[in-house]
Amino acid sequence: MIKIMMRLFFTLSVVLMTVLACSQDAWNLLWNRKPGLSVKDFDEKGYLEVPGAKLKLNDNKTDVAYYSTNSLYGAYLAGRVANIRNDYPAAVEYYKIVLDKKPDSSEINNWVYVLMTASGNLEEAAKYAQREIDGKKFGVMAPLVVASYAFKHDDYKRVHDILKVKNDKVYHELVYPFLEAWAYVGENDEKSALAALNKIENKGTDIQTLKLFHKGLIYDYFNQPEAASTQFEEIVKKYPQEMSFRKLEVISDFYVRHNNIKMAEMLDRKYVNDSSLSVLLSDIKERVKNRKADPKVAIDTVQKGVADVMFNLNVMFRLAKLDNMFAVLFNGMSIYLNPDYDATKISMASVLESNGYTDIANSYYAQVKPDSGYYYIAQTRIILNQHKDDKLLLAKENLNKLLKKYPDDAQLWSEYGNILNSLDDFDGAIKAYHKALELLPENDETNWSIMYALAVTYDQKGEKQKGEEYMTKALKLSDRDAVVLNYLGYLWLEEGKNIDQAAEMILEAFNKYPLDGHIIDSLGWLFYRTGNYIKAVEYLEQASDMNPANAVISDHLGDAYWRLGRKNEAGFQWRHALVLKEDAEMIDKKSVKAKISDGLPEAKPYILSDEKLIKELSEM
């Protein structure tokens, strides 16, 4: 059995709550423990007394309930809970209580300015960051926060002073030169600004591209278009793979603004026409075509220059798969310095979304206006998040609006089909999928996934022959993708036809993805259908362990237990199947209730005829 996957992304849903003083709440000890605190510190009944607070360890040994935040330790716990939940403003307020009682706590002071920066309160964050620097115990972010504050207030002398503070070598060599350069720009010292960037010796393509890009921005700022063009051209020639949407947007605008249409059209051909992000880049294409560009230079203030630096540092940290908190901080500083920078809003939303905070992420996506080049991606992310969070009617409404702006976008029509399918509007979903296929070339690589979705929808509607027709097409176009193999193999197995071929497909899918719970379920069900109940239980138990909330797998396991005489366990699994939510629509509840009452009739196993296949199954 395979889970019908109509959604592109899966994350945890999140509930943000303000943690109130004197209230009970949970702190996950496995995520963020107070140094020195462990399960062993609690008494036999699970209690631990601390000054001003009483803690109770829950039965799962991972969560702790607490009372009172009037004490130092109680406030600390409340702050950690809010911190874990990304309720940064609440966390800051609790940490301030700790600092009032223990002002020399470097750890708490660090959290205060970090979380203030993440929540956009950099004006106050700079005070705490400076306090950390003055105490001679500070991390890599404190100088950057203070420098951002200084840039915002045109205090370039303070920027230079803070960049002299001893810090991590990597930051001194790769980060500080960019900030130093823009501080010199603020002082109208072009020569020193360029000299600061030239101190960067790192040969990484991302660093070299960023260096060239900012040299070009600085030349453009000082109205030296020829020198700026030289830097931009070098990016295209030496590092074409490092051309981001932001760089393409700025450089294209630069060439249109300076009537270098030849270069603008070259970029258009190289990056826009051949890009899978053609809709996202359509605004650039339109500006090149109509010879329209923003009359102002892309970076017309020092603050915008530094905001671009912070944005790119965030990208580098994320690509390096380092702590997401760093990405949030760099995004926070970028938004603080340039509140109108849509790329940073998209980036901040993406970080939050990847951690399951879709509501907050959507609030950032929603800030992107319709005339922005980032509007398409922001709206599609909102819709996908709403779909994932089961806000289906809202997702449908928003997608209808987006389709009016982009009526010929096949992927939007495909997602529209997914949403309608989730709403059980199978006829509407089928029409949407067919519309998507009409808009794509016949050999387009995305065709198979749409055909797969279309096949599943026909199957759900009861049009088995149509479903099989499109599933067979999807199998061919996908180069025998494991998901398609598994679905078609299971479909034939359930219909009792093409049994040898169905078994071959399920085995092939298993060999490609042996750790997929739904494919393991299909393999277990194959053993069940061919009368090998011992093997069936072995694989169905594995599938159940991997997908404990799946109703179909639980139902299958109950059947296999019954055949082995394990009737109590069978009854448990069947009753369990009736209350599970995943794939609940795919089980016949009336039939399951009948099995609970009367058990199963005599089995009629399928007979395999392929000797090679029989041998392969017997050796598993």
Coordinates of C-alpha atoms in Angstrom, one line a residue:
M1 CA 0.0 0.0 0.0
I2 CA 1.3 3.5 -0.7
K3 CA 0.4 6.7 0.9
I4 CA -1.3 9.0 -1.7
M5 CA 1.0 12.0 -1.6
M6 CA -0.5 15.1 -3.0
R7 CA 1.6 17.5 -1.1
L8 CA 5.1 18.6 -1.7
F9 CA 6.3 19.3 1.8
F10 CA 5.7 17.8 5.3
T11 CA 6.6 19.6 8.5
L12 CA 5.3 19.7 12.1
S13 CA 2.4 22.1 12.8
V14 CA 3.2 24.6 15.5
V15 CA 1.3 26.4 18.2
L16 CA 2.8 29.5 19.6
M17 CA 1.8 30.3 23.2
T18 CA 2.8 33.1 25.5
V19 CA 4.3 31.5 28.6
L20 CA 2.7 33.1 31.6
A21 CA 4.2 33.4 35.1
C22 CA 2.8 30.9 37.6
S23 CA 1.5 28.7 34.9
Q24 CA 2.3 25.1 34.1
D25 CA 4.2 24.4 30.8
A26 CA 6.6 22.0 29.3
W27 CA 10.3 22.2 28.7
N28 CA 11.9 19.6 26.5
L29 CA 15.0 18.3 28.3
L30 CA 16.3 16.5 25.2
W31 CA 16.4 19.8 23.3
N32 CA 17.7 22.3 25.7
R33 CA 18.9 21.3 29.1
K34 CA 20.1 23.6 31.9
P35 CA 23.8 22.7 32.2
G36 CA 24.1 20.1 35.0
L37 CA 20.4 19.2 35.2
S38 CA 19.4 15.7 34.3
V39 CA 16.7 13.1 35.0
K40 CA 18.8 11.8 38.0
D41 CA 18.2 15.1 39.8
F42 CA 14.5 14.3 40.3
D43 CA 13.3 12.2 43.2
E44 CA 11.6 8.8 43.0
K45 CA 8.2 10.5 42.4
G46 CA 9.7 12.7 39.7
Y47 CA 9.9 16.0 41.7
L48 CA 12.7 18.5 42.0
E49 CA 12.6 21.5 44.3
V50 CA 14.6 24.6 43.2
P51 CA 14.5 28.1 44.7
G52 CA 11.1 29.6 43.9
A53 CA 10.0 26.8 41.6
K54 CA 8.8 23.2 41.8
L55 CA 9.5 20.9 38.8
K56 CA 7.7 17.6 38.0
L57 CA 9.2 15.2 35.5
N58 CA 6.5 13.7 33.3
D59 CA 6.2 9.9 32.7
N60 CA 8.0 10.1 29.4
K61 CA 11.1 11.3 31.2
T62 CA 11.6 14.0 28.6
D63 CA 9.3 16.8 29.6
V64 CA 9.2 18.9 32.8
A65 CA 6.3 20.8 34.2
Y66 CA 7.2 23.9 36.2
Y67 CA 5.6 26.5 38.4
S68 CA 6.5 30.1 39.2
T69 CA 8.9 32.4 37.3
N70 CA 9.5 34.8 40.2
S71 CA 12.7 33.1 41.0
L72 CA 15.9 33.2 39.1
Y73 CA 15.6 29.5 38.0
G74 CA 11.9 29.8 37.3
A75 CA 12.5 32.7 35.0
Y76 CA 15.3 30.8 33.3
L77 CA 13.0 27.9 32.6
A78 CA 10.2 30.1 31.3
G79 CA 12.7 31.8 29.0
R80 CA 13.9 28.4 27.7
V81 CA 10.3 27.2 27.0
A82 CA 9.5 30.4 25.0
N83 CA 12.9 30.2 23.3
I84 CA 12.2 26.6 22.1
R85 CA 8.9 27.7 20.7
N86 CA 10.5 30.6 18.8
D87 CA 8.4 33.0 20.9
Y88 CA 11.4 35.4 21.0
P89 CA 9.7 38.4 22.6
A90 CA 8.4 36.4 25.5
A91 CA 11.8 34.6 25.9
V92 CA 13.5 38.0 26.1
E93 CA 11.3 39.3 28.9
Y94 CA 12.0 36.2 31.0
Y95 CA 15.7 36.5 30.4
K96 CA 15.6 40.1 31.5
I97 CA 14.3 38.9 34.8
V98 CA 17.3 36.7 35.1
L99 CA 19.7 39.5 34.2
D100 CA 18.1 41.8 36.8
K101 CA 18.9 39.2 39.4
K102 CA 22.2 38.1 37.9
P103 CA 23.6 40.9 35.7
D104 CA 27.0 39.1 35.1
S105 CA 25.3 36.1 33.3
S106 CA 27.1 36.2 30.0
E107 CA 25.0 33.2 28.7
I108 CA 21.7 35.0 29.4
N109 CA 22.9 38.3 28.1
N110 CA 23.9 36.6 24.8
W111 CA 20.4 35.0 24.4
V112 CA 18.8 38.4 25.0
Y113 CA 20.6 40.3 22.2
V114 CA 20.4 37.2 19.9
L115 CA 16.6 36.8 20.3
M116 CA 16.1 40.6 20.1
T117 CA 17.9 40.6 16.8
A118 CA 15.9 37.6 15.6
S119 CA 12.6 39.3 16.5
G120 CA 13.6 42.6 14.8
N121 CA 14.3 44.7 17.9
L122 CA 17.9 45.5 17.0
E123 CA 17.8 48.9 18.5
E124 CA 17.8 47.5 22.0
A125 CA 19.7 44.3 21.0
A126 CA 22.8 46.5 20.3
K127 CA 22.9 47.6 24.0
Y128 CA 23.1 44.1 25.2
A129 CA 25.6 43.1 22.5
Q130 CA 27.8 46.0 23.5
R131 CA 27.5 44.9 27.2
E132 CA 28.8 41.5 26.2
I133 CA 31.8 43.0 24.3
D134 CA 32.6 45.3 27.2
G135 CA 32.7 42.2 29.5
K136 CA 35.3 40.6 27.2
K137 CA 33.2 37.4 26.8
F138 CA 31.4 37.5 23.5
G139 CA 30.6 35.3 20.5
V140 CA 30.9 36.0 16.8
M141 CA 27.5 37.8 16.5
A142 CA 27.9 40.6 19.1
P143 CA 30.2 42.8 17.0
L144 CA 28.0 42.3 14.0
V145 CA 24.9 43.4 15.9
V146 CA 26.6 46.5 17.2
A147 CA 28.0 47.3 13.8
S148 CA 24.5 47.0 12.2
Y149 CA 23.2 49.4 14.8
A150 CA 26.1 51.8 14.0
F151 CA 25.4 51.5 10.2
K152 CA 21.7 52.3 10.8
H153 CA 22.7 55.5 12.6
D154 CA 25.5 56.5 10.1
D155 CA 28.1 56.1 12.9
Y156 CA 30.9 54.8 10.7
K157 CA 33.7 55.6 13.2
R158 CA 31.9 53.1 15.6
V159 CA 31.8 50.6 12.8
H160 CA 35.6 50.8 12.3
D161 CA 36.2 50.6 16.1
I162 CA 34.0 47.5 16.6
L163 CA 35.6 45.7 13.6
K164 CA 38.9 46.0 15.5
V165 CA 37.6 43.9 18.3
K166 CA 39.4 40.5 18.3
N167 CA 37.1 37.8 17.1
D168 CA 36.9 34.6 15.1
K169 CA 39.5 34.5 12.4
V170 CA 37.1 33.5 9.7
Y171 CA 34.9 36.5 10.5
H172 CA 37.9 38.8 10.4
E173 CA 38.9 37.5 7.0
L174 CA 35.6 36.9 5.2
V175 CA 32.9 39.0 6.9
Y176 CA 34.5 42.2 8.3
P177 CA 36.1 43.4 5.0
F178 CA 32.6 43.7 3.5
L179 CA 31.4 45.8 6.4
E180 CA 34.6 47.8 6.5
A181 CA 34.2 48.6 2.8
W182 CA 30.7 49.9 3.2
A183 CA 31.7 52.0 6.2
Y184 CA 34.3 53.7 3.9
V185 CA 31.5 54.2 1.4
G186 CA 29.6 56.0 4.1
E187 CA 32.6 58.2 4.6
N188 CA 32.7 58.8 0.8
D189 CA 36.1 57.1 0.6
E190 CA 35.9 55.0 -2.5
K191 CA 39.5 54.0 -2.7
S192 CA 39.6 52.6 0.9
A193 CA 36.3 50.8 0.3
L194 CA 37.7 48.9 -2.7
A195 CA 41.0 48.3 -0.8
A196 CA 39.0 46.7 2.0
L197 CA 37.4 44.2 -0.4
N198 CA 40.7 43.5 -2.0
K199 CA 42.0 42.2 1.3
I200 CA 39.7 39.1 0.9
E201 CA 42.0 36.3 -0.2
N202 CA 39.7 33.4 0.1
K203 CA 39.4 31.6 -3.3
G204 CA 35.9 30.1 -2.8
T205 CA 33.7 30.8 -5.7
D206 CA 30.9 32.1 -3.5
I207 CA 33.2 34.5 -1.7
Q208 CA 34.8 35.7 -4.9
T209 CA 31.5 36.2 -6.6
L210 CA 30.2 38.2 -3.6
K211 CA 33.4 40.3 -3.6
L212 CA 33.0 41.1 -7.3
F213 CA 29.3 41.9 -6.9
H214 CA 30.0 44.4 -4.1
K215 CA 32.8 46.0 -5.9
G216 CA 30.4 46.5 -8.8
L217 CA 27.8 47.9 -6.4
I218 CA 30.3 50.3 -4.9
Y219 CA 31.5 51.5 -8.3
D220 CA 27.8 52.0 -9.3
Y221 CA 27.2 53.9 -6.1
F222 CA 30.0 56.3 -7.0
N223 CA 28.7 56.6 -10.6
Q224 CA 31.4 54.7 -12.4
P225 CA 29.4 52.5 -14.7
E226 CA 32.3 51.2 -16.8
A227 CA 34.2 50.0 -13.7
A228 CA 31.0 48.4 -12.3
S229 CA 30.3 46.7 -15.6
T230 CA 33.8 45.1 -15.5
Q231 CA 33.0 43.5 -12.2
F232 CA 29.6 42.2 -13.2
E233 CA 31.0 40.8 -16.5
E234 CA 33.7 38.9 -14.6
I235 CA 30.9 37.2 -12.5
V236 CA 29.2 36.0 -15.7
K237 CA 32.5 34.8 -17.3
K238 CA 34.2 33.2 -14.3
Y239 CA 31.4 32.2 -11.9
P240 CA 28.2 31.8 -14.0
Q241 CA 27.0 29.0 -11.7
E242 CA 27.0 31.5 -8.8
M243 CA 24.4 33.8 -10.5
S244 CA 21.6 34.1 -8.0
F245 CA 18.2 35.7 -8.6
R246 CA 19.2 38.8 -6.7
K247 CA 22.5 39.3 -8.6
L248 CA 20.7 38.7 -11.9
E249 CA 18.0 41.2 -11.0
V250 CA 20.6 43.9 -10.0
I251 CA 22.9 43.3 -12.9
S252 CA 20.1 43.2 -15.5
D253 CA 18.7 46.5 -14.2
F254 CA 22.2 48.0 -14.3
Y255 CA 22.7 47.2 -18.0
V256 CA 19.2 48.4 -19.0
R257 CA 19.7 51.6 -17.0
H258 CA 22.9 52.3 -18.8
N259 CA 21.4 51.4 -22.2
N260 CA 23.7 48.3 -22.6
I261 CA 20.9 46.3 -24.1
K262 CA 23.2 43.8 -25.7
M263 CA 24.5 42.6 -22.3
A264 CA 21.0 42.7 -20.8
E265 CA 19.7 40.5 -23.6
M266 CA 22.6 38.2 -23.2
L267 CA 21.8 37.7 -19.6
D268 CA 18.2 37.2 -20.5
R269 CA 19.1 34.4 -23.0
K270 CA 21.6 32.8 -20.6
Y271 CA 19.6 32.8 -17.4
V272 CA 16.0 33.7 -17.9
N273 CA 14.9 31.8 -21.1
D274 CA 16.5 28.5 -20.1
S275 CA 15.6 28.7 -16.4
S276 CA 13.1 26.5 -14.7
L277 CA 12.3 29.6 -12.6
S278 CA 11.0 31.4 -15.7
V279 CA 7.9 32.7 -13.9
L280 CA 10.0 34.0 -11.1
L281 CA 12.3 35.7 -13.6
S282 CA 9.5 37.0 -15.8
D283 CA 9.7 40.5 -14.3
I284 CA 13.4 40.7 -15.3
K285 CA 12.6 39.5 -18.8
E286 CA 9.8 42.1 -19.1
R287 CA 12.1 45.0 -18.0
V288 CA 14.8 43.9 -20.5
K289 CA 12.2 43.6 -23.3
N290 CA 10.6 47.0 -22.6
R291 CA 13.9 48.7 -21.8
K292 CA 12.6 49.7 -18.4
A293 CA 14.7 49.7 -15.2
D294 CA 14.7 51.4 -11.8
P295 CA 16.2 54.8 -12.5
K296 CA 18.1 54.6 -9.1
V297 CA 21.1 52.5 -8.6
A298 CA 20.3 49.2 -6.9
I299 CA 22.2 50.1 -3.7
D300 CA 21.7 53.8 -3.2
T301 CA 22.4 53.8 0.6
V302 CA 25.1 52.4 2.8
Q303 CA 22.4 50.6 4.8
K304 CA 21.2 48.7 1.7
G305 CA 24.7 47.7 0.9
V306 CA 25.2 46.2 4.3
A307 CA 21.8 44.6 4.2
D308 CA 22.9 42.8 1.0
V309 CA 26.0 41.6 2.8
M310 CA 24.0 40.2 5.7
F311 CA 21.6 38.5 3.3
N312 CA 24.4 36.8 1.4
L313 CA 26.0 35.7 4.6
N314 CA 22.7 34.1 5.6
V315 CA 22.7 32.2 2.3
M316 CA 26.2 31.0 2.9
F317 CA 25.5 29.7 6.4
R318 CA 22.4 27.9 5.2
L319 CA 24.3 26.3 2.3
A320 CA 27.0 25.2 4.7
K321 CA 24.2 23.6 6.8
L322 CA 25.2 25.4 10.0
D323 CA 22.9 26.4 12.8
N324 CA 19.7 27.9 11.5
M325 CA 19.9 30.6 14.3
F326 CA 22.8 32.2 12.4
A327 CA 20.6 32.4 9.3
V328 CA 17.8 34.0 11.3
L329 CA 20.2 36.5 12.8
F330 CA 21.7 37.6 9.5
N331 CA 18.2 37.9 8.1
G332 CA 17.2 39.9 11.1
M333 CA 20.0 42.4 10.6
S334 CA 19.4 42.6 6.9
I335 CA 15.7 43.4 7.4
Y336 CA 16.6 46.0 10.1
L337 CA 19.0 47.8 7.6
N338 CA 16.6 47.5 4.6
P339 CA 13.0 46.8 5.5
D340 CA 12.0 46.8 1.9
Y341 CA 14.4 44.0 0.8
D342 CA 12.0 41.2 -0.3
A343 CA 14.8 38.7 -0.8
T344 CA 15.5 38.7 2.9
K345 CA 11.8 38.3 3.8
I346 CA 11.7 35.2 1.6
S347 CA 14.9 33.9 3.2
M348 CA 13.6 34.5 6.7
A349 CA 10.3 32.9 5.9
S350 CA 12.2 29.9 4.4
V351 CA 14.3 29.4 7.6
L352 CA 11.2 29.5 9.8
E353 CA 9.2 27.3 7.4
S354 CA 12.0 24.6 7.5
N355 CA 11.6 24.5 11.3
G356 CA 7.9 24.0 11.1
Y357 CA 6.8 27.6 11.9
T358 CA 4.6 28.0 8.9
D359 CA 2.3 30.6 10.3
I360 CA 5.2 33.0 11.0
A361 CA 6.8 32.1 7.7
N362 CA 3.6 33.0 5.9
S363 CA 3.5 36.4 7.7
Y364 CA 6.9 37.2 6.1
Y365 CA 5.8 35.8 2.7
A366 CA 2.7 38.0 2.8
Q367 CA 4.8 41.2 3.1
V368 CA 6.0 40.7 -0.5
K369 CA 3.9 43.0 -2.7
P370 CA 2.4 42.0 -6.1
D371 CA 4.8 44.3 -8.1
S372 CA 7.9 42.4 -6.6
G373 CA 9.8 39.9 -8.6
Y374 CA 9.5 37.7 -5.5
Y375 CA 5.7 37.8 -5.4
Y376 CA 5.2 34.5 -7.3
I377 CA 7.4 32.4 -5.0
A378 CA 6.0 34.1 -1.9
Q379 CA 2.5 33.3 -2.8
T380 CA 3.2 29.8 -3.9
R381 CA 4.9 29.1 -0.6
I382 CA 1.9 30.5 1.3
I383 CA -0.4 28.2 -0.7
L384 CA 1.7 25.1 -0.2
N385 CA 1.9 25.8 3.6
Q386 CA -1.8 26.3 3.8
H387 CA -2.4 23.1 1.9
K388 CA 0.0 21.2 4.2
D389 CA -1.7 22.7 7.3
D390 CA -5.1 21.6 6.0
K391 CA -6.3 25.1 5.4
L392 CA -7.6 23.9 2.1
L393 CA -10.4 26.4 1.4
L394 CA -8.0 29.3 2.1
A395 CA -5.3 27.7 -0.1
K396 CA -7.9 27.2 -2.9
E397 CA -9.0 30.9 -2.7
N398 CA -5.4 32.2 -2.8
L399 CA -4.5 29.9 -5.7
N400 CA -7.5 31.1 -7.7
K401 CA -6.2 34.6 -7.3
L402 CA -2.7 33.6 -8.3
L403 CA -3.9 31.8 -11.4
K404 CA -5.5 35.0 -12.6
K405 CA -2.1 36.6 -12.7
Y406 CA -0.3 33.4 -14.0
P407 CA -3.0 31.6 -16.0
D408 CA -0.5 29.6 -18.1
D409 CA 1.6 28.2 -15.2
A410 CA 1.4 24.4 -15.3
Q411 CA 2.7 23.9 -11.8
L412 CA 0.1 26.2 -10.3
W413 CA -2.6 24.1 -12.1
S414 CA -1.0 20.9 -10.8
E415 CA -1.1 22.2 -7.2
Y416 CA -4.7 23.4 -7.8
G417 CA -5.5 19.8 -8.7
N418 CA -3.8 18.6 -5.5
I419 CA -5.9 21.0 -3.4
L420 CA -9.1 20.0 -5.1
N421 CA -8.2 16.3 -4.6
S422 CA -7.7 16.9 -0.9
L423 CA -11.2 18.5 -0.9
D424 CA -12.5 15.3 -2.6
D425 CA -13.5 17.3 -5.7
F426 CA -12.1 14.6 -8.0
D427 CA -13.8 16.0 -11.2
G428 CA -12.3 19.4 -10.5
A429 CA -8.9 17.9 -9.8
I430 CA -8.9 15.9 -13.0
K431 CA -9.7 19.0 -15.0
A432 CA -6.8 20.9 -13.3
Y433 CA -4.3 18.1 -14.0
H434 CA -5.3 17.9 -17.6
K435 CA -4.9 21.7 -17.9
A436 CA -1.4 21.4 -16.4
L437 CA -0.5 18.7 -19.0
E438 CA -1.9 20.8 -21.8
L439 CA 0.5 23.6 -20.8
L440 CA 3.6 21.5 -20.8
P441 CA 5.6 20.0 -23.7
E442 CA 4.9 16.3 -24.2
N443 CA 8.3 15.3 -23.1
D444 CA 8.6 17.6 -20.1
E445 CA 10.2 15.9 -17.1
T446 CA 7.5 17.0 -14.8
N447 CA 4.7 15.3 -16.8
W448 CA 5.1 12.0 -15.1
S449 CA 4.4 13.4 -11.6
I450 CA 1.2 15.1 -12.9
M451 CA 0.2 11.9 -14.7
Y452 CA 0.7 10.0 -11.4
A453 CA -1.5 12.4 -9.5
L454 CA -4.1 12.2 -12.3
A455 CA -4.0 8.4 -12.2
V456 CA -4.5 8.4 -8.4
T457 CA -7.4 10.7 -8.7
Y458 CA -9.1 8.6 -11.4
D459 CA -8.5 5.6 -9.1
Q460 CA -10.1 7.4 -6.1
K461 CA -13.0 8.4 -8.3
G462 CA -13.6 4.7 -9.2
E463 CA -12.5 5.0 -12.8
K464 CA -9.9 2.2 -12.5
Q465 CA -9.2 1.8 -16.2
K466 CA -8.4 5.5 -16.6
G467 CA -6.3 5.3 -13.5
E468 CA -4.3 2.4 -14.8
E469 CA -3.9 4.1 -18.2
Y470 CA -2.2 7.2 -16.7
M471 CA -0.3 5.2 -14.1
T472 CA 1.3 3.1 -16.9
K473 CA 2.2 6.4 -18.8
A474 CA 3.7 7.8 -15.6
L475 CA 5.7 4.6 -15.1
K476 CA 7.3 4.9 -18.5
L477 CA 8.0 8.6 -18.3
S478 CA 9.4 8.4 -14.8
D479 CA 11.9 5.7 -15.8
R480 CA 10.2 3.3 -13.4
D481 CA 10.1 5.5 -10.4
A482 CA 9.7 3.4 -7.2
V483 CA 6.5 5.3 -6.0
V484 CA 4.8 4.6 -9.4
L485 CA 6.0 1.0 -9.4
N486 CA 4.7 0.4 -5.9
Y487 CA 1.3 2.0 -6.6
L488 CA 0.6 0.2 -9.8
G489 CA 1.9 -3.1 -8.4
Y490 CA -0.3 -2.8 -5.3
L491 CA -3.3 -1.7 -7.5
W492 CA -3.0 -4.9 -9.6
L493 CA -2.5 -7.0 -6.4
E494 CA -5.7 -5.7 -5.0
E495 CA -7.6 -6.3 -8.2
G496 CA -6.2 -9.8 -8.4
K497 CA -4.7 -9.4 -11.9
N498 CA -1.2 -9.5 -13.5
I499 CA -0.1 -11.0 -10.2
D500 CA 3.5 -12.0 -11.3
Q501 CA 4.0 -8.5 -12.9
A502 CA 2.6 -6.8 -9.8
A503 CA 4.9 -8.8 -7.5
E504 CA 7.9 -7.9 -9.8
M505 CA 7.0 -4.2 -9.6
I506 CA 6.7 -4.3 -5.8
L507 CA 10.0 -6.1 -5.5
E508 CA 11.7 -3.6 -7.8
A509 CA 10.3 -0.7 -5.8
F510 CA 11.5 -2.3 -2.6
N511 CA 15.0 -2.8 -4.0
K512 CA 15.1 0.9 -5.0
Y513 CA 13.7 2.2 -1.7
P514 CA 14.1 -0.5 1.0
L515 CA 13.4 1.9 3.9
D516 CA 10.1 3.3 2.6
G517 CA 7.3 2.3 5.0
H518 CA 4.6 2.2 2.4
I519 CA 6.7 0.1 0.0
I520 CA 7.5 -2.3 2.9
D521 CA 3.8 -2.5 3.5
S522 CA 3.1 -3.5 -0.1
L523 CA 5.8 -6.2 0.2
G524 CA 4.3 -7.5 3.4
W525 CA 0.9 -7.5 1.7
L526 CA 2.4 -9.4 -1.3
F527 CA 3.5 -12.1 1.1
Y528 CA 0.1 -12.1 2.7
R529 CA -1.7 -12.4 -0.6
T530 CA 0.5 -15.3 -1.6
G531 CA -0.1 -17.2 1.7
N532 CA 3.3 -16.6 3.5
Y533 CA 1.8 -15.1 6.7
I534 CA 5.0 -15.4 8.7
K535 CA 6.9 -13.2 6.2
A536 CA 3.9 -11.0 5.9
V537 CA 3.9 -10.2 9.6
E538 CA 7.7 -9.6 9.6
Y539 CA 7.4 -6.9 6.9
L540 CA 4.1 -5.5 8.0
E541 CA 5.4 -5.0 11.6
Q542 CA 8.4 -3.1 10.1
A543 CA 5.9 -0.9 8.1
S544 CA 3.8 -0.3 11.2
D545 CA 6.9 0.7 13.2
M546 CA 7.8 3.3 10.5
N547 CA 4.2 4.5 10.0
P548 CA 2.4 4.0 13.3
A549 CA -0.4 6.4 12.4
N550 CA -1.4 4.7 9.1
A551 CA -4.8 3.0 9.1
V552 CA -4.2 0.8 6.1
I553 CA -1.0 -0.7 7.4
S554 CA -2.7 -1.4 10.8
D555 CA -5.5 -3.1 9.0
H556 CA -3.1 -5.2 7.0
L557 CA -1.2 -6.2 10.1
G558 CA -4.4 -7.2 11.8
D559 CA -5.2 -9.5 8.9
A560 CA -1.8 -11.2 9.0
Y561 CA -2.0 -11.7 12.8
W562 CA -5.4 -13.4 12.4
R563 CA -4.0 -15.9 9.8
L564 CA -1.3 -16.9 12.4
G565 CA -3.9 -17.4 15.1
R566 CA -2.9 -14.2 17.0
K567 CA -6.5 -13.1 17.3
N568 CA -6.2 -10.7 20.2
E569 CA -3.4 -8.8 18.4
A570 CA -5.5 -8.9 15.3
G571 CA -8.4 -7.3 17.0
F572 CA -6.2 -4.6 18.5
Q573 CA -4.8 -3.7 15.1
W574 CA -8.3 -3.6 13.5
R575 CA -9.7 -1.4 16.3
H576 CA -6.6 0.8 16.0
A577 CA -7.1 1.1 12.2
L578 CA -10.6 2.6 12.9
V579 CA -9.2 5.6 14.8
L580 CA -6.0 6.3 12.9
K581 CA -6.1 9.3 10.5
E582 CA -3.5 8.6 7.9
D583 CA -5.0 6.9 4.9
A584 CA -8.3 6.5 6.9
E585 CA -10.3 7.2 3.7
M586 CA -8.7 4.1 2.1
I587 CA -10.1 1.5 4.5
D588 CA -13.6 0.1 4.4
K589 CA -14.6 0.8 8.1
K590 CA -17.7 -1.4 7.7
S591 CA -15.6 -4.3 6.6
V592 CA -13.1 -3.7 9.4
K593 CA -15.9 -3.7 12.0
A594 CA -17.1 -7.0 10.5
K595 CA -13.7 -8.5 11.0
I596 CA -13.6 -7.4 14.6
S597 CA -16.9 -9.1 15.1
D598 CA -16.6 -12.3 13.0
G599 CA -12.9 -12.6 12.0
L600 CA -11.7 -13.5 8.5
P601 CA -13.1 -16.0 6.0
E602 CA -11.0 -18.8 4.7
A603 CA -8.0 -17.6 2.8
K604 CA -7.6 -18.0 -1.0
P605 CA -3.9 -17.2 -1.7
Y606 CA -2.7 -16.1 -5.1
I607 CA -0.4 -18.5 -7.0
L608 CA 2.8 -17.1 -8.6
S609 CA 4.0 -18.8 -11.7
D610 CA 7.4 -17.2 -12.3
E611 CA 10.0 -19.6 -10.8
K612 CA 12.7 -16.9 -10.6
L613 CA 10.3 -14.6 -8.7
I614 CA 9.2 -17.4 -6.4
K615 CA 12.9 -18.1 -5.6
E616 CA 13.7 -14.4 -5.0
L617 CA 10.8 -14.1 -2.5
S618 CA 11.7 -17.3 -0.7
E619 CA 15.2 -16.0 -0.1
M620 CA 14.1 -12.7 1.5

